mmCIF file of C-alpha atoms (C1' of nucleotides) in Angstrom:
data_model
loop_
_atom_site.group_PDB
_atom_site.id
_atom_site.type_symbol
_atom_site.label_atom_id
_atom_site.label_comp_id
_atom_site.label_asym_id
_atom_site.label_seq_id
_atom_site.Cartn_x
_atom_site.Cartn_y
_atom_site.Cartn_z
ATOM 1 C CA MET F 1 -31.418 -25.363 -15.185
ATOM 2 C CA SER F 2 -29.738 -22.145 -14.687
ATOM 3 C CA THR F 3 -29.777 -22.244 -10.838
ATOM 4 C CA GLU F 4 -28.047 -25.378 -11.100
ATOM 5 C CA GLU F 5 -24.785 -23.699 -12.401
ATOM 6 C CA ILE F 6 -24.485 -21.258 -9.644
ATOM 7 C CA LYS F 7 -23.114 -23.350 -6.755
ATOM 8 C CA GLY F 8 -21.414 -22.623 -3.777
ATOM 9 C CA THR F 9 -21.335 -18.652 -2.504
ATOM 10 C CA ASN F 10 -17.351 -18.393 -3.402
ATOM 11 C CA SER F 11 -17.276 -18.692 -6.884
ATOM 12 C CA ARG F 12 -20.208 -16.546 -8.228
ATOM 13 C CA ARG F 13 -19.461 -14.434 -10.853
ATOM 14 C CA THR F 14 -21.142 -11.570 -13.742
ATOM 15 C CA GLU F 15 -21.457 -14.096 -16.206
ATOM 16 C CA ASP F 16 -23.568 -16.686 -14.051
ATOM 17 C CA ILE F 17 -26.537 -14.063 -14.098
ATOM 18 C CA ASP F 18 -29.392 -14.769 -15.994
ATOM 19 C CA ALA F 19 -33.308 -13.967 -16.014
ATOM 20 C CA THR F 20 -34.183 -15.831 -13.051
ATOM 21 C CA CYS F 21 -32.582 -13.563 -10.683
ATOM 22 C CA GLU F 22 -35.062 -13.052 -8.299
ATOM 23 C CA GLU F 23 -34.303 -16.058 -6.365
ATOM 24 C CA PHE F 24 -30.747 -15.102 -5.681
ATOM 25 C CA CYS F 25 -29.531 -12.741 -3.059
ATOM 26 C CA PHE F 26 -28.347 -9.903 -5.310
ATOM 27 C CA ASN F 27 -30.256 -6.919 -6.430
ATOM 28 C CA PRO F 28 -29.866 -7.020 -10.184
ATOM 29 C CA ILE F 29 -30.788 -3.364 -10.748
ATOM 30 C CA ALA F 30 -28.275 -1.967 -8.100
ATOM 31 C CA VAL F 31 -25.316 -4.306 -9.389
ATOM 32 C CA ASP F 32 -26.202 -2.801 -12.939
ATOM 33 C CA TYR F 33 -26.171 0.450 -11.861
ATOM 34 C CA VAL F 34 -22.974 0.346 -10.005
ATOM 35 C CA GLN F 35 -21.529 -1.541 -12.636
ATOM 36 C CA LYS F 36 -22.314 1.004 -14.923
ATOM 37 C CA ARG F 37 -20.296 3.724 -13.321
ATOM 38 C CA MET F 38 -17.207 1.830 -12.264
ATOM 39 C CA LEU F 39 -13.751 3.098 -12.301
ATOM 40 C CA THR F 40 -12.224 2.655 -15.694
ATOM 41 C CA GLU F 41 -9.035 0.236 -15.675
ATOM 42 C CA LYS F 42 -6.902 3.418 -15.981
ATOM 43 C CA GLU F 43 -8.784 5.418 -13.281
ATOM 44 C CA SER F 44 -8.569 2.754 -10.696
ATOM 45 C CA THR F 45 -4.963 2.191 -11.991
ATOM 46 C CA LEU F 46 -3.692 5.842 -11.711
ATOM 47 C CA LEU F 47 -5.542 6.112 -8.489
ATOM 48 C CA THR F 48 -3.880 3.200 -6.832
ATOM 49 C CA GLU F 49 -0.409 4.320 -8.256
ATOM 50 C CA ILE F 50 -0.964 7.779 -6.012
ATOM 51 C CA PHE F 51 -1.938 5.988 -3.133
ATOM 52 C CA LYS F 52 0.700 3.446 -3.105
ATOM 53 C CA ALA F 53 3.545 6.145 -3.184
ATOM 54 C CA LEU F 54 1.713 7.704 -0.359
ATOM 55 C CA SER F 55 1.168 4.312 1.859
ATOM 56 C CA SER F 56 4.256 3.954 3.368
ATOM 57 C CA LYS F 57 5.658 5.722 6.587
ATOM 58 C CA THR F 58 9.266 6.153 5.164
ATOM 59 C CA ARG F 59 7.576 7.805 1.510
ATOM 60 C CA LEU F 60 5.472 9.490 3.563
ATOM 61 C CA HIS F 61 8.255 11.388 5.680
ATOM 62 C CA ILE F 62 10.374 11.580 2.453
ATOM 63 C CA LEU F 63 7.407 13.996 0.594
ATOM 64 C CA HIS F 64 6.663 15.723 3.885
ATOM 65 C CA ALA F 65 10.272 16.329 4.483
ATOM 66 C CA LEU F 66 10.569 17.755 0.795
ATOM 67 C CA SER F 67 7.366 19.676 0.926
ATOM 68 C CA GLN F 68 9.396 21.941 3.229
ATOM 69 C CA ARG F 69 12.671 21.745 1.543
ATOM 70 C CA GLU F 70 14.709 20.594 -1.040
ATOM 71 C CA LEU F 71 17.341 18.149 0.050
ATOM 72 C CA CYS F 72 19.924 15.836 -1.039
ATOM 73 C CA VAL F 73 19.906 12.124 -0.183
ATOM 74 C CA CYS F 74 22.206 12.097 2.704
ATOM 75 C CA ASP F 75 20.086 15.012 4.443
ATOM 76 C CA LEU F 76 17.062 12.783 3.963
ATOM 77 C CA SER F 77 18.598 9.768 5.397
ATOM 78 C CA LEU F 78 19.666 11.948 8.415
ATOM 79 C CA VAL F 79 16.304 13.458 8.737
ATOM 80 C CA LEU F 80 14.569 9.924 8.461
ATOM 81 C CA ASP F 81 17.181 8.360 10.671
ATOM 82 C CA LEU F 82 17.298 5.463 7.591
ATOM 83 C CA SER F 83 20.138 4.092 5.544
ATOM 84 C CA VAL F 84 20.976 6.225 2.335
ATOM 85 C CA SER F 85 20.304 3.109 0.615
ATOM 86 C CA ALA F 86 16.848 2.678 1.670
ATOM 87 C CA VAL F 87 16.098 6.284 1.098
ATOM 88 C CA SER F 88 17.451 5.927 -2.243
ATOM 89 C CA HIS F 89 15.353 2.944 -3.254
ATOM 90 C CA GLN F 90 12.102 4.932 -1.938
ATOM 91 C CA LEU F 91 13.312 7.739 -3.846
ATOM 92 C CA ARG F 92 13.424 5.448 -6.808
ATOM 93 C CA LEU F 93 9.819 4.518 -6.522
ATOM 94 C CA LEU F 94 8.660 8.149 -6.009
ATOM 95 C CA LYS F 95 10.496 9.401 -8.982
ATOM 96 C CA ALA F 96 8.892 6.358 -10.786
ATOM 97 C CA ALA F 97 5.533 7.731 -9.881
ATOM 98 C CA ARG F 98 6.466 11.288 -11.075
ATOM 99 C CA LEU F 99 5.850 12.535 -7.421
ATOM 100 C CA VAL F 100 9.497 14.009 -6.584
ATOM 101 C CA LYS F 101 12.308 15.409 -9.187
ATOM 102 C CA TYR F 102 15.662 15.603 -8.641
ATOM 103 C CA ARG F 103 18.867 18.013 -9.690
ATOM 104 C CA ARG F 104 22.370 17.045 -9.088
ATOM 105 C CA GLU F 105 24.735 19.518 -7.968
ATOM 106 C CA GLY F 106 28.414 18.176 -7.717
ATOM 107 C CA LYS F 107 28.552 15.152 -5.907
ATOM 108 C CA ASN F 108 25.080 15.424 -4.482
ATOM 109 C CA VAL F 109 21.499 14.987 -5.748
ATOM 110 C CA TYR F 110 19.101 17.330 -4.772
ATOM 111 C CA TYR F 111 15.272 15.882 -4.739
ATOM 112 C CA SER F 112 12.086 17.990 -4.454
ATOM 113 C CA LEU F 113 8.235 17.377 -5.002
ATOM 114 C CA ASP F 114 7.362 17.331 -8.421
ATOM 115 C CA ASP F 115 3.323 17.202 -8.447
ATOM 116 C CA ASP F 116 1.637 19.780 -7.382
ATOM 117 C CA HIS F 117 -1.829 17.973 -6.998
ATOM 118 C CA VAL F 118 -0.298 15.355 -4.786
ATOM 119 C CA VAL F 119 1.135 17.648 -2.709
ATOM 120 C CA SER F 120 -2.373 19.152 -2.162
ATOM 121 C CA LEU F 121 -3.689 15.848 -1.603
ATOM 122 C CA PHE F 122 -1.401 15.081 1.247
ATOM 123 C CA ALA F 123 -1.785 18.754 2.664
ATOM 124 C CA TYR F 124 -5.533 18.007 2.596
ATOM 125 C CA ALA F 125 -5.219 14.353 4.306
ATOM 126 C CA LEU F 126 -2.717 15.887 6.959
ATOM 127 C CA GLU F 127 -5.125 18.859 7.713
ATOM 128 C CA HIS F 128 -8.158 16.025 8.379
ATOM 129 C CA VAL F 129 -5.430 14.114 10.553
ATOM 130 C CA ARG F 130 -4.733 17.115 12.349
ATOM 131 C CA HIS F 131 -8.299 18.299 13.285
ATOM 132 C CA SER F 132 -9.841 15.129 13.931
ATOM 133 C CA MET Y 1 37.867 11.079 16.517
ATOM 134 C CA SER Y 2 34.349 12.008 15.828
ATOM 135 C CA THR Y 3 35.016 11.444 12.035
ATOM 136 C CA GLU Y 4 36.299 8.081 12.427
ATOM 137 C CA GLU Y 5 32.873 7.086 13.930
ATOM 138 C CA ILE Y 6 31.017 7.797 10.786
ATOM 139 C CA LYS Y 7 32.411 5.361 8.357
ATOM 140 C CA GLY Y 8 30.685 3.781 5.193
ATOM 141 C CA THR Y 9 28.062 6.126 3.871
ATOM 142 C CA ASN Y 10 25.114 3.196 4.618
ATOM 143 C CA SER Y 11 24.868 3.475 8.158
ATOM 144 C CA ARG Y 12 25.131 7.111 8.699
ATOM 145 C CA ARG Y 13 22.288 8.107 11.944
ATOM 146 C CA THR Y 14 21.558 11.349 13.259
ATOM 147 C CA GLU Y 15 23.622 10.368 16.408
ATOM 148 C CA ASP Y 16 26.628 10.549 14.538
ATOM 149 C CA ILE Y 17 26.423 14.127 13.917
ATOM 150 C CA ASP Y 18 28.816 16.307 16.041
ATOM 151 C CA ALA Y 19 30.311 19.711 15.740
ATOM 152 C CA THR Y 20 32.580 18.814 12.666
ATOM 153 C CA CYS Y 21 29.756 18.903 10.318
ATOM 154 C CA GLU Y 22 31.516 20.906 7.343
ATOM 155 C CA GLU Y 23 33.425 18.441 5.901
ATOM 156 C CA PHE Y 24 30.272 15.977 5.541
ATOM 157 C CA CYS Y 25 27.957 16.056 2.290
ATOM 158 C CA PHE Y 26 25.074 17.184 4.529
ATOM 159 C CA ASN Y 27 23.537 20.725 5.539
ATOM 160 C CA PRO Y 28 23.045 20.470 9.031
ATOM 161 C CA ILE Y 29 20.979 23.412 9.275
ATOM 162 C CA ALA Y 30 18.369 21.958 6.784
ATOM 163 C CA VAL Y 31 18.254 18.964 8.525
ATOM 164 C CA ASP Y 32 17.940 20.305 11.879
ATOM 165 C CA TYR Y 33 14.672 22.687 9.956
ATOM 166 C CA VAL Y 34 13.311 20.059 8.302
ATOM 167 C CA GLN Y 35 13.461 17.703 11.497
ATOM 168 C CA LYS Y 36 11.785 20.058 13.615
ATOM 169 C CA ARG Y 37 9.079 20.023 11.443
ATOM 170 C CA MET Y 38 8.615 16.185 11.161
ATOM 171 C CA LEU Y 39 5.440 14.636 11.243
ATOM 172 C CA THR Y 40 4.802 12.939 14.548
ATOM 173 C CA GLU Y 41 4.313 9.039 15.114
ATOM 174 C CA LYS Y 42 0.759 9.509 15.492
ATOM 175 C CA GLU Y 43 0.168 11.549 12.318
ATOM 176 C CA SER Y 44 2.175 9.537 10.088
ATOM 177 C CA THR Y 45 0.320 6.458 11.181
ATOM 178 C CA LEU Y 46 -3.080 7.774 11.020
ATOM 179 C CA LEU Y 47 -1.758 9.205 7.148
ATOM 180 C CA THR Y 48 -0.498 5.754 6.098
ATOM 181 C CA GLU Y 49 -3.672 4.111 7.438
ATOM 182 C CA ILE Y 50 -5.573 5.875 5.181
ATOM 183 C CA PHE Y 51 -3.487 5.980 2.141
ATOM 184 C CA LYS Y 52 -3.077 2.043 2.686
ATOM 185 C CA ALA Y 53 -6.862 1.714 2.952
ATOM 186 C CA LEU Y 54 -7.158 3.330 -0.693
ATOM 187 C CA SER Y 55 -4.138 1.675 -2.416
ATOM 188 C CA SER Y 56 -5.420 -1.551 -3.663
ATOM 189 C CA LYS Y 57 -7.683 -1.577 -6.700
ATOM 190 C CA THR Y 58 -10.236 -3.980 -5.010
ATOM 191 C CA ARG Y 59 -10.656 -1.895 -2.188
ATOM 192 C CA LEU Y 60 -10.973 1.318 -4.446
ATOM 193 C CA HIS Y 61 -13.334 -0.376 -6.439
ATOM 194 C CA ILE Y 62 -15.382 -1.234 -3.285
ATOM 195 C CA LEU Y 63 -15.092 2.203 -1.930
ATOM 196 C CA HIS Y 64 -16.338 3.431 -5.183
ATOM 197 C CA ALA Y 65 -19.405 1.166 -5.337
ATOM 198 C CA LEU Y 66 -20.052 1.774 -2.043
ATOM 199 C CA SER Y 67 -20.175 5.586 -2.803
ATOM 200 C CA GLN Y 68 -22.756 5.311 -5.338
ATOM 201 C CA ARG Y 69 -25.267 3.152 -3.354
ATOM 202 C CA GLU Y 70 -25.310 0.853 -0.121
ATOM 203 C CA LEU Y 71 -24.635 -2.931 -1.141
ATOM 204 C CA CYS Y 72 -24.579 -6.224 0.085
ATOM 205 C CA VAL Y 73 -21.570 -8.512 0.060
ATOM 206 C CA CYS Y 74 -23.185 -10.668 -2.627
ATOM 207 C CA ASP Y 75 -23.703 -7.521 -4.995
ATOM 208 C CA LEU Y 76 -20.454 -6.611 -4.296
ATOM 209 C CA SER Y 77 -18.785 -9.485 -5.598
ATOM 210 C CA LEU Y 78 -20.630 -9.699 -8.727
ATOM 211 C CA VAL Y 79 -20.060 -5.961 -9.345
ATOM 212 C CA LEU Y 80 -16.314 -6.846 -8.656
ATOM 213 C CA ASP Y 81 -16.172 -9.966 -10.131
ATOM 214 C CA LEU Y 82 -14.611 -11.563 -7.233
ATOM 215 C CA SER Y 83 -15.163 -14.169 -5.009
ATOM 216 C CA VAL Y 84 -17.456 -13.033 -1.901
ATOM 217 C CA SER Y 85 -14.522 -14.493 0.545
ATOM 218 C CA ALA Y 86 -12.295 -12.340 -1.015
ATOM 219 C CA VAL Y 87 -14.849 -9.448 -0.775
ATOM 220 C CA SER Y 88 -15.380 -9.681 2.918
ATOM 221 C CA HIS Y 89 -11.958 -9.798 3.669
ATOM 222 C CA GLN Y 90 -11.100 -6.623 1.992
ATOM 223 C CA LEU Y 91 -14.309 -5.181 3.600
ATOM 224 C CA ARG Y 92 -12.668 -6.189 6.946
ATOM 225 C CA LEU Y 93 -10.029 -4.070 6.321
ATOM 226 C CA LEU Y 94 -12.116 -1.386 5.245
ATOM 227 C CA LYS Y 95 -14.389 -1.551 8.631
ATOM 228 C CA ALA Y 96 -11.129 -1.987 10.694
ATOM 229 C CA ALA Y 97 -10.052 1.691 9.285
ATOM 230 C CA ARG Y 98 -13.759 2.788 9.921
ATOM 231 C CA LEU Y 99 -13.974 3.398 6.133
ATOM 232 C CA VAL Y 100 -17.200 1.547 6.050
ATOM 233 C CA LYS Y 101 -19.732 0.431 8.059
ATOM 234 C CA TYR Y 102 -22.274 -1.981 7.645
ATOM 235 C CA ARG Y 103 -26.484 -3.344 8.671
ATOM 236 C CA ARG Y 104 -27.581 -6.642 8.648
ATOM 237 C CA GLU Y 105 -31.088 -6.849 6.936
ATOM 238 C CA GLY Y 106 -32.144 -10.341 7.140
ATOM 239 C CA LYS Y 107 -29.687 -13.052 5.607
ATOM 240 C CA ASN Y 108 -27.685 -10.175 4.006
ATOM 241 C CA VAL Y 109 -25.178 -7.981 5.219
ATOM 242 C CA TYR Y 110 -25.183 -4.402 3.705
ATOM 243 C CA TYR Y 111 -22.294 -1.935 3.492
ATOM 244 C CA SER Y 112 -22.051 1.581 3.145
ATOM 245 C CA LEU Y 113 -19.400 4.389 3.528
ATOM 246 C CA ASP Y 114 -18.888 5.629 6.896
ATOM 247 C CA ASP Y 115 -16.075 8.302 6.635
ATOM 248 C CA ASP Y 116 -17.047 11.248 4.893
ATOM 249 C CA HIS Y 117 -13.586 12.955 4.753
ATOM 250 C CA VAL Y 118 -12.211 10.054 3.050
ATOM 251 C CA VAL Y 119 -14.850 10.110 0.708
ATOM 252 C CA SER Y 120 -13.661 13.621 -0.369
ATOM 253 C CA LEU Y 121 -10.334 12.617 -0.139
ATOM 254 C CA PHE Y 122 -11.146 9.923 -3.005
ATOM 255 C CA ALA Y 123 -13.064 12.723 -4.890
ATOM 256 C CA TYR Y 124 -10.563 14.944 -4.619
ATOM 257 C CA ALA Y 125 -8.238 12.352 -6.020
ATOM 258 C CA LEU Y 126 -10.399 10.971 -8.958
ATOM 259 C CA GLU Y 127 -11.003 14.743 -9.876
ATOM 260 C CA HIS Y 128 -7.355 14.946 -10.325
ATOM 261 C CA VAL Y 129 -7.022 11.653 -12.637
ATOM 262 C CA ARG Y 130 -9.958 12.375 -14.691
ATOM 263 C CA HIS Y 131 -8.811 16.261 -15.646
ATOM 264 C CA SER Y 132 -5.162 15.387 -16.235
ATOM 265 C "C1'" DT M 1 -35.164 -28.167 14.739
ATOM 266 C "C1'" DG M 2 -33.020 -28.700 10.469
ATOM 267 C "C1'" DA M 3 -32.382 -27.008 5.556
ATOM 268 C "C1'" DA M 4 -30.871 -23.367 2.979
ATOM 269 C "C1'" DC M 5 -28.418 -19.699 2.475
ATOM 270 C "C1'" DG M 6 -25.772 -15.141 3.212
ATOM 271 C "C1'" DA M 7 -21.624 -13.936 5.335
ATOM 272 C "C1'" DT M 8 -17.574 -14.559 7.948
ATOM 273 C "C1'" DT M 9 -13.444 -16.489 9.259
ATOM 274 C "C1'" DG M 10 -8.830 -19.163 9.459
ATOM 275 C "C1'" DA M 11 -4.768 -21.596 7.149
ATOM 276 C "C1'" DA M 12 -2.538 -22.222 3.045
ATOM 277 C "C1'" DC M 13 0.242 -19.864 -0.497
ATOM 278 C "C1'" DA M 14 2.055 -16.641 -4.014
ATOM 279 C "C1'" DA M 15 3.361 -12.469 -4.919
ATOM 280 C "C1'" DA M 16 4.742 -7.513 -3.921
ATOM 281 C "C1'" DT M 17 7.163 -4.633 -0.178
ATOM 282 C "C1'" DG M 18 10.952 -2.493 2.244
ATOM 283 C "C1'" DA M 19 15.272 -2.911 4.677
ATOM 284 C "C1'" DT M 20 19.997 -4.368 4.011
ATOM 285 C "C1'" DC M 21 24.593 -5.153 2.285
ATOM 286 C "C1'" DA M 22 27.744 -5.567 -0.898
ATOM 287 C "C1'" DA M 23 28.935 -3.764 -5.160
ATOM 288 C "C1'" DA M 24 29.166 -0.294 -8.887
ATOM 289 C "C1'" DT M 25 28.259 4.631 -10.940
ATOM 290 C "C1'" DG M 26 29.149 9.022 -10.997
ATOM 291 C "C1'" DT M 27 31.442 13.503 -10.283
ATOM 292 C "C1'" DA M 28 34.892 16.232 -8.289
ATOM 293 C "C1'" DT M 29 39.689 16.988 -6.996
ATOM 294 C "C1'" DC M 30 44.418 16.126 -6.624
ATOM 295 C "C1'" DG X 1 44.529 8.570 -13.943
ATOM 296 C "C1'" DA X 2 43.839 7.926 -9.044
ATOM 297 C "C1'" DT X 3 41.309 9.023 -4.641
ATOM 298 C "C1'" DA X 4 37.494 10.274 -2.255
ATOM 299 C "C1'" DC X 5 32.824 10.437 -1.611
ATOM 300 C "C1'" DA X 6 27.612 11.096 -3.072
ATOM 301 C "C1'" DT X 7 24.427 7.912 -4.729
ATOM 302 C "C1'" DT X 8 22.276 4.052 -7.342
ATOM 303 C "C1'" DT X 9 21.854 -0.881 -7.997
ATOM 304 C "C1'" DG X 10 21.308 -5.589 -7.158
ATOM 305 C "C1'" DA X 11 20.994 -9.511 -4.737
ATOM 306 C "C1'" DT X 12 18.869 -11.104 -0.437
ATOM 307 C "C1'" DC X 13 15.361 -11.939 3.295
ATOM 308 C "C1'" DA X 14 11.940 -11.413 6.140
ATOM 309 C "C1'" DT X 15 7.256 -9.132 6.440
ATOM 310 C "C1'" DT X 16 2.826 -8.065 4.527
ATOM 311 C "C1'" DT X 17 -0.701 -8.220 1.466
ATOM 312 C "C1'" DG X 18 -4.189 -10.387 -1.542
ATOM 313 C "C1'" DT X 19 -6.588 -14.421 -2.815
ATOM 314 C "C1'" DT X 20 -8.195 -18.915 -2.741
ATOM 315 C "C1'" DC X 21 -10.705 -22.884 -0.404
ATOM 316 C "C1'" DA X 22 -12.734 -25.036 3.524
ATOM 317 C "C1'" DA X 23 -15.003 -24.814 7.756
ATOM 318 C "C1'" DT X 24 -18.073 -22.296 10.529
ATOM 319 C "C1'" DC X 25 -21.294 -18.725 12.011
ATOM 320 C "C1'" DG X 26 -26.364 -16.696 11.833
ATOM 321 C "C1'" DT X 27 -30.807 -15.965 9.978
ATOM 322 C "C1'" DT X 28 -34.720 -17.075 7.924
ATOM 323 C "C1'" DC X 29 -38.305 -20.129 6.883
ATOM 324 C "C1'" DA X 30 -40.228 -24.549 6.082
#
DNA sequence: TGAACGATTGAACAAATGATCAAATGTATC
DNA sequence: GATACATTTGATCATTTGTTCAATCGTTCA
């Protein structure tokens, strides 16, 4: 019997479902409904990329600083009270996520924000945090 | 001399700055300007909490599923194709971040979203990802 | 009360993350 | 070209994260 196939709550999987659903805890209609509206692989990947970029204090401070003014790596390290190297490593991630852009001016490299939408996402979240 | 105190670009700190700024790479006016507008400790803590909660695919899928419908742990494990235990662990985090709430009904525990603002933050981000 | 079952928890472990240090690049100036 | 200096990069290490497994808790129902 199919009920035999589902053993242990820790390893229950979609493939195990069959017609004799009623006897189990789950609501097959709800599961089906939600499953049909799942985020696509691409959507969830893009979303996590954005949120991951925003999910460290260091990067949040970098982004917030750059939202006010273009700054070089050295300036940022002073503002954040962090080593130049640490800042550079984080800028690398933000660059990869296309959240910041840079321009070289002599020996200095100046960073600024690149993605308007993430800026407003950030502002939106900050607004919330400040008024609640 | 004060210039002697600043050695090695990797360990330069705010405290090292003094009047003889001109000889270094940084722009003291910009640093000062940005530093005065820094996020407070509390703000950056709250912001990273929110973004951390949203920065894993599993949690994103959970939140998105719950945004459509209240679901029990078992349902969620089916929708996400993940073990009940893994789902429960993530729900624990989301609960701690006050993003989800739950109610018990018999043997089942039903979860739903708790923070309207994070819901709209999520929707906002999703909207972006879908139209660009 | 005890059997069944949904959910939670803790331990363990692999993978990802973030900072530091040292070394390497790249650019300007002499 | 050599030197100085801003930045980047790679290696390393400690910490955090996410999953699995096994054990436990809580509720229902016979």
